[in-house]
Coordinates of C-alpha atoms in Angstrom, one line a residue:
M43 CA -70.6 -33.3 -7.3
T44 CA -67.6 -35.6 -7.4
N45 CA -65.8 -33.2 -9.7
D46 CA -66.4 -30.3 -7.3
L47 CA -65.0 -32.3 -4.4
T48 CA -61.9 -33.2 -6.4
A49 CA -61.3 -29.6 -7.4
Y50 CA -61.7 -28.5 -3.8
S51 CA -59.2 -31.1 -2.5
R52 CA -56.6 -30.0 -5.1
K53 CA -57.0 -26.4 -4.0
E54 CA -56.5 -27.5 -0.4
E55 CA -53.3 -29.4 -1.3
K56 CA -51.9 -26.3 -3.1
R57 CA -52.8 -24.1 -0.1
K58 CA -51.0 -26.5 2.3
L59 CA -48.0 -26.6 0.1
K60 CA -47.8 -22.8 0.0
E61 CA -48.1 -22.7 3.8
K62 CA -45.3 -25.2 4.2
K63 CA -43.0 -23.2 1.8
L64 CA -43.8 -20.0 3.7
L65 CA -43.1 -21.7 7.1
K66 CA -39.7 -23.0 5.8
K67 CA -38.8 -19.5 4.5
L68 CA -39.7 -18.0 7.9
E69 CA -37.7 -20.6 9.7
K70 CA -34.7 -19.9 7.5
N71 CA -34.9 -16.2 8.0
Q72 CA -35.2 -16.7 11.8
L73 CA -32.1 -18.9 11.8
Q74 CA -30.1 -16.3 9.9
E75 CA -31.2 -13.6 12.3
E76 CA -30.1 -15.7 15.3
Q77 CA -26.7 -16.4 13.7
M78 CA -26.2 -12.6 13.1
K79 CA -27.0 -12.0 16.8
K80 CA -24.3 -14.4 17.8
V81 CA -21.7 -12.3 16.0
P82 CA -20.2 -9.9 18.5
A83 CA -21.2 -6.3 18.1
E84 CA -17.5 -5.2 18.3
Q85 CA -16.6 -7.5 15.4
T86 CA -19.3 -6.2 13.3
K87 CA -18.2 -2.6 13.9
K88 CA -14.6 -3.6 13.1
D89 CA -15.7 -5.0 9.8
Q90 CA -17.6 -1.8 9.0
G91 CA -14.7 0.5 10.0
R92 CA -12.2 2.2 7.6
L93 CA -8.6 1.8 8.7
Y94 CA -6.8 3.6 5.9
T95 CA -6.5 7.4 5.6
V96 CA -6.2 9.7 2.6
S97 CA -4.3 13.0 3.0
L98 CA -4.1 15.9 0.6
A99 CA -1.4 18.6 0.4
L100 CA -1.5 21.9 -1.5
P101 CA 0.4 25.2 -1.3
G102 CA -1.3 28.2 0.4
S103 CA -0.2 30.3 -2.6
V104 CA -3.4 29.1 -4.5
L105 CA -5.2 32.0 -2.7
D106 CA -2.8 34.5 -4.3
N107 CA -4.5 33.8 -7.6
A108 CA -7.8 35.3 -6.3
Q109 CA -8.3 39.1 -6.8
S110 CA -10.4 40.0 -3.7
P111 CA -11.0 38.9 -0.1
E112 CA -14.4 37.5 -1.1
L113 CA -12.9 35.4 -4.0
R114 CA -10.1 34.1 -1.7
T115 CA -12.7 33.0 0.8
Y116 CA -14.8 31.4 -1.9
L117 CA -11.8 29.6 -3.3
A118 CA -11.0 28.1 0.2
G119 CA -14.6 27.0 0.4
Q120 CA -14.3 25.2 -2.9
I121 CA -11.2 23.3 -1.6
A122 CA -13.0 22.4 1.6
R123 CA -16.1 21.1 -0.2
A124 CA -14.0 19.0 -2.6
C125 CA -12.0 17.4 0.3
C126 CA -15.2 16.7 2.2
I127 CA -16.9 15.1 -0.8
F128 CA -14.0 12.7 -1.3
C129 CA -13.6 11.9 2.4
I130 CA -10.1 13.5 2.8
D131 CA -8.8 12.9 6.4
E132 CA -6.0 15.4 6.5
I133 CA -5.3 18.6 4.6
V134 CA -1.7 19.9 4.6
V135 CA -1.2 23.5 3.6
F136 CA 2.5 24.1 2.7
D137 CA 4.4 27.3 1.9
E138 CA 6.1 27.4 -1.5
Q139 CA 8.3 30.3 -0.4
G140 CA 9.9 28.5 2.6
E141 CA 8.5 30.5 5.4
D142 CA 7.6 28.8 8.7
P143 CA 3.9 28.9 9.4
K144 CA 3.2 26.5 12.3
S145 CA -0.1 27.8 13.5
V146 CA -3.1 29.9 12.3
E147 CA -2.2 32.8 14.6
G148 CA -1.8 36.0 12.7
E149 CA -3.6 37.8 9.9
F150 CA -3.6 37.7 6.1
K151 CA -2.2 41.0 5.0
G152 CA -2.8 41.0 1.3
I153 CA -1.7 39.2 -1.9
G154 CA 2.0 38.5 -2.3
K155 CA 2.8 38.4 1.5
K156 CA 4.8 35.3 2.0
G157 CA 3.3 32.7 4.3
Q158 CA 0.2 34.7 5.1
A159 CA -1.9 33.0 2.4
C160 CA -1.2 29.7 4.1
V161 CA -2.5 31.1 7.4
Q162 CA -5.7 32.3 5.9
L163 CA -6.4 29.1 3.9
A164 CA -5.8 27.0 7.0
R165 CA -8.1 29.1 9.2
I166 CA -11.0 29.0 6.7
L167 CA -10.6 25.2 6.2
Q168 CA -10.7 24.7 10.0
Y169 CA -13.7 27.0 10.4
L170 CA -15.7 25.1 7.7
E171 CA -14.8 21.7 9.2
C172 CA -16.0 22.7 12.7
P173 CA -19.7 21.9 13.4
Q174 CA -21.8 25.0 13.3
Y175 CA -22.8 24.8 17.0
L176 CA -19.2 24.8 18.1
R177 CA -17.8 27.7 16.0
K178 CA -18.5 30.4 18.5
S179 CA -16.4 28.5 21.0
F180 CA -13.3 28.1 18.8
F181 CA -13.4 30.9 16.2
P182 CA -13.7 34.5 17.5
K183 CA -14.3 37.3 15.0
H184 CA -11.4 37.6 12.6
Q185 CA -10.6 39.4 9.4
D186 CA -9.8 36.2 7.6
L187 CA -13.3 34.9 8.3
Q188 CA -15.3 38.0 7.5
F189 CA -16.9 36.4 4.4
A190 CA -16.9 32.8 5.6
G191 CA -20.5 33.0 6.7
V192 CA -21.8 32.9 3.1
L193 CA -19.8 29.8 2.1
N194 CA -21.6 26.6 1.3
P195 CA -21.7 24.3 4.3
L196 CA -19.8 21.0 4.2
D197 CA -22.8 19.1 5.6
S198 CA -20.4 16.4 6.8
P199 CA -21.8 13.5 8.9
H200 CA -20.4 15.1 12.1
H201 CA -22.3 18.3 11.4
M202 CA -25.4 17.3 13.3
R203 CA -28.8 18.9 13.6
I204 CA -30.1 19.6 17.1
D205 CA -32.6 16.6 17.1
E206 CA -30.6 14.3 14.9
E207 CA -29.8 10.9 16.4
S208 CA -26.3 9.6 16.1
E209 CA -23.9 7.3 18.0
Y210 CA -21.2 10.0 18.0
R211 CA -21.1 13.7 18.3
E212 CA -18.5 16.5 18.5
G213 CA -18.6 18.7 21.5
V214 CA -16.8 21.3 23.6
V215 CA -16.1 20.8 27.3
L216 CA -18.1 23.3 29.4
N217 CA -17.0 25.3 32.5
R218 CA -19.4 23.7 35.0
P219 CA -18.8 22.5 38.5
I220 CA -18.3 18.7 38.7
R221 CA -19.0 16.3 41.6
S222 CA -16.1 14.2 42.8
G223 CA -15.8 11.0 40.7
K224 CA -18.0 12.4 37.9
G225 CA -17.0 13.5 34.4
S226 CA -17.1 16.8 32.6
F227 CA -20.2 18.3 30.9
V228 CA -20.0 18.7 27.2
N229 CA -22.1 20.8 24.7
C230 CA -22.8 18.5 21.8
G231 CA -25.3 20.7 20.0
M232 CA -28.3 18.8 21.6
R233 CA -31.2 20.1 23.7
K234 CA -29.4 18.5 26.7
E235 CA -25.8 18.7 27.8
V236 CA -23.8 15.4 27.9
Q237 CA -21.9 14.2 30.9
I238 CA -18.9 12.1 29.8
D239 CA -16.9 9.5 31.7
K240 CA -13.8 11.6 32.5
Q241 CA -12.8 15.1 33.5
L242 CA -11.2 17.1 30.7
Q243 CA -9.9 20.7 30.4
E244 CA -12.5 23.4 29.8
G245 CA -12.8 24.6 26.2
L246 CA -11.4 21.3 24.7
R247 CA -13.0 19.9 21.6
V248 CA -13.9 16.2 22.2
T249 CA -15.5 13.4 20.3
V250 CA -18.3 11.8 22.3
R251 CA -19.9 8.3 22.0
L252 CA -23.4 8.6 23.3
D253 CA -24.8 5.8 25.5
Q254 CA -27.4 3.7 23.6
N255 CA -29.9 3.6 26.5
Q256 CA -30.6 7.1 27.6
N257 CA -33.1 8.0 30.3
P258 CA -35.5 10.6 28.8
D259 CA -36.4 11.9 32.3
T260 CA -32.8 13.0 33.3
K261 CA -31.5 16.5 32.8
V262 CA -28.4 15.4 31.0
C263 CA -27.4 12.7 28.5
R264 CA -24.6 10.2 29.2
G265 CA -21.6 9.5 26.9
T266 CA -18.0 8.5 26.7
A267 CA -15.0 10.5 25.4
V268 CA -13.3 8.7 22.5
A269 CA -10.4 9.3 20.2
P270 CA -11.3 11.4 17.1
H271 CA -10.5 8.5 14.7
I272 CA -13.0 6.1 16.4
P273 CA -16.0 7.0 14.2
R274 CA -13.9 6.2 11.2
T275 CA -12.1 3.1 12.4
E276 CA -15.0 1.4 14.1
S277 CA -18.1 2.6 12.3
G278 CA -16.7 3.6 8.9
L279 CA -18.0 7.2 9.2
Y280 CA -16.3 10.2 7.6
W281 CA -15.6 12.4 10.5
G282 CA -14.1 15.5 8.8
Y283 CA -10.5 16.5 8.2
S284 CA -7.6 17.8 10.3
V285 CA -5.5 20.7 9.0
R286 CA -1.7 20.9 9.3
L287 CA 0.6 23.7 8.2
A288 CA 4.0 22.9 6.7
S289 CA 6.9 25.3 6.2
C290 CA 7.9 23.8 2.8
L291 CA 7.2 20.8 0.5
S292 CA 9.7 18.5 2.3
A293 CA 8.0 19.2 5.7
V294 CA 4.8 17.7 4.3
F295 CA 6.6 14.3 4.4
T296 CA 8.9 14.7 7.4
E297 CA 6.2 16.0 9.8
C298 CA 3.7 13.3 9.0
P299 CA 1.4 12.6 12.1
Y300 CA 1.3 8.9 11.5
K301 CA 4.1 6.8 13.2
E302 CA 4.7 4.7 10.1
G303 CA 4.5 7.7 7.7
Y304 CA 2.8 7.9 4.4
N305 CA 3.3 4.5 2.6
L306 CA 1.8 5.7 -0.7
T307 CA 2.7 9.2 -2.0
I308 CA 1.2 10.6 -5.2
G309 CA 2.3 13.7 -7.0
T310 CA 0.1 15.3 -9.7
S311 CA 1.4 17.0 -12.8
E312 CA 0.7 17.2 -16.5
R313 CA 4.2 15.8 -17.0
G314 CA 3.3 12.6 -15.0
T315 CA 2.3 9.1 -16.1
N316 CA -1.2 8.7 -17.5
I317 CA -3.5 7.7 -14.6
D318 CA -5.5 5.4 -16.8
T319 CA -2.6 3.0 -17.0
V320 CA -1.8 2.9 -13.3
T321 CA -2.9 0.5 -10.5
L322 CA -2.4 1.6 -7.0
P323 CA -0.4 -0.6 -4.5
S324 CA -1.8 -1.4 -1.1
F325 CA -1.5 1.3 1.5
S326 CA -2.4 2.4 5.0
H327 CA -1.9 6.1 4.7
A328 CA -1.9 7.8 1.3
L329 CA -0.8 11.3 0.5
I330 CA -1.8 13.2 -2.7
V331 CA 0.1 16.4 -3.4
F332 CA -1.0 19.2 -5.7
G333 CA 1.1 22.1 -7.0
G334 CA 0.3 25.8 -7.2
L335 CA 0.2 28.2 -10.1
H336 CA 3.6 27.1 -11.4
G337 CA 3.2 23.4 -10.5
L338 CA 5.2 21.2 -8.1
E339 CA 8.4 22.2 -9.9
A340 CA 8.2 25.7 -8.3
S341 CA 7.7 24.1 -4.9
V342 CA 10.8 21.9 -5.3
E343 CA 12.9 24.8 -6.5
C344 CA 12.1 26.9 -3.4
D345 CA 12.6 24.1 -0.9
Q346 CA 16.2 24.4 0.5
N347 CA 16.0 20.9 1.8
L348 CA 15.6 19.4 -1.6
H349 CA 18.5 19.2 -4.1
I350 CA 16.6 17.8 -7.1
T351 CA 15.0 19.3 -10.2
N352 CA 12.5 16.5 -11.0
P353 CA 9.6 16.4 -8.5
G354 CA 8.7 12.9 -9.6
I355 CA 11.6 11.5 -7.6
L356 CA 9.8 12.5 -4.4
F357 CA 6.7 10.3 -5.0
D358 CA 5.8 6.7 -5.4
L359 CA 3.6 7.7 -8.3
Y360 CA 3.8 10.9 -10.4
L361 CA 0.5 11.1 -12.3
N362 CA -1.2 13.1 -15.0
T363 CA -4.8 12.9 -13.8
C364 CA -6.3 14.7 -16.7
P365 CA -4.5 13.6 -19.9
S366 CA -5.3 15.4 -23.2
Q367 CA -6.5 18.5 -21.3
G368 CA -8.1 21.2 -23.4
S369 CA -7.0 24.1 -21.3
R370 CA -3.3 25.2 -21.0
T371 CA -3.8 25.3 -17.2
I372 CA -5.9 23.5 -14.6
R373 CA -6.5 25.5 -11.4
T374 CA -5.7 23.7 -8.1
E375 CA -9.4 23.6 -7.0
E376 CA -10.3 22.0 -10.3
A377 CA -7.3 19.6 -10.1
I378 CA -8.5 18.3 -6.8
L379 CA -12.0 17.4 -8.1
I380 CA -10.5 15.9 -11.3
S381 CA -7.8 13.9 -9.6
M382 CA -9.9 12.5 -6.8
S383 CA -12.6 11.5 -9.3
A384 CA -10.0 9.5 -11.2
L385 CA -8.3 8.1 -8.0
R386 CA -11.5 7.2 -6.1
P387 CA -12.3 3.9 -8.0
K388 CA -8.6 2.9 -7.9
I389 CA -8.4 3.5 -4.2
R390 CA -11.6 1.5 -3.6
E391 CA -10.3 -1.4 -5.8
T392 CA -7.0 -1.5 -3.9
V393 CA -8.7 -1.5 -0.5
E394 CA -11.1 -4.3 -1.5
K395 CA -8.2 -6.4 -2.8
T396 CA -6.3 -5.8 0.4
S397 CA -9.2 -6.7 2.7
A398 CA -10.0 -9.8 0.7
S399 CA -6.4 -11.2 0.9

């Protein structure tokens, strides 16, 4: 009987010790949660945001290598998919022949027509980047897009499904009457329209931050119009790419949309330095340039603003991203995937070092 009581008391002591440990663990977790709540939400967002950008430039003449309208469209789709996979923020399509394409107005009139390949490539890239529910508003029927419907979707974070919940959405400003002091109505691809905080021009594409507390009984949702870079800089989301047309290779640099310009420029060529031996310097805005069928040498030769023969002089780094290649040539759409796969860990390493210092 005495032995049974002793064994029972030992079990009780063990149980109490376990309870004490569990209580201490719960208290510790609760303290951590309270400390996290004390950190301002804006600061948390700032820490999660991505402040740097990566731009990619390539000649529109890459489409001239395709033999039919269907293949040209598919080639453009491959480029768009590669850029989306590697979170490219800006695509610059430049003309190797020195024409002056400044917009996507016009039509592609066949292989060999100077400048028109740039127009077609830019139009398809813009079409694929646009969320599906907005395409009818921004892309009327066009010959350049006749085969675009069969391309693989980008499935980017800003391509939302109708019932998908998200802090941000892309939308188009609607032509609806607005009461005095109220904001415009926006179609954001939801079951309800969104009323934003300001009046904007009808037909304008706008990035909307949806209010956290929505009233399910109201006919519209509430939101705020924000700059297109906000999802990236505050929440670290990849929010698609912009498309820019440049008349020549030098215009890629001189017409940079960022005030401080590109502070890291990388050219790609089989004549460049082996990428395995290179460490990237810190940067805010990186630009990676790809050549066409005849490489960057052809782009330099056709550019009347450049009086050099070696393209490497233009760039901070001139890299061979696929050393010991087995094929005589690497197509541009292949070069994008190969180069970005090699550069991605180096970019990440540089960004982490910069943020830690």
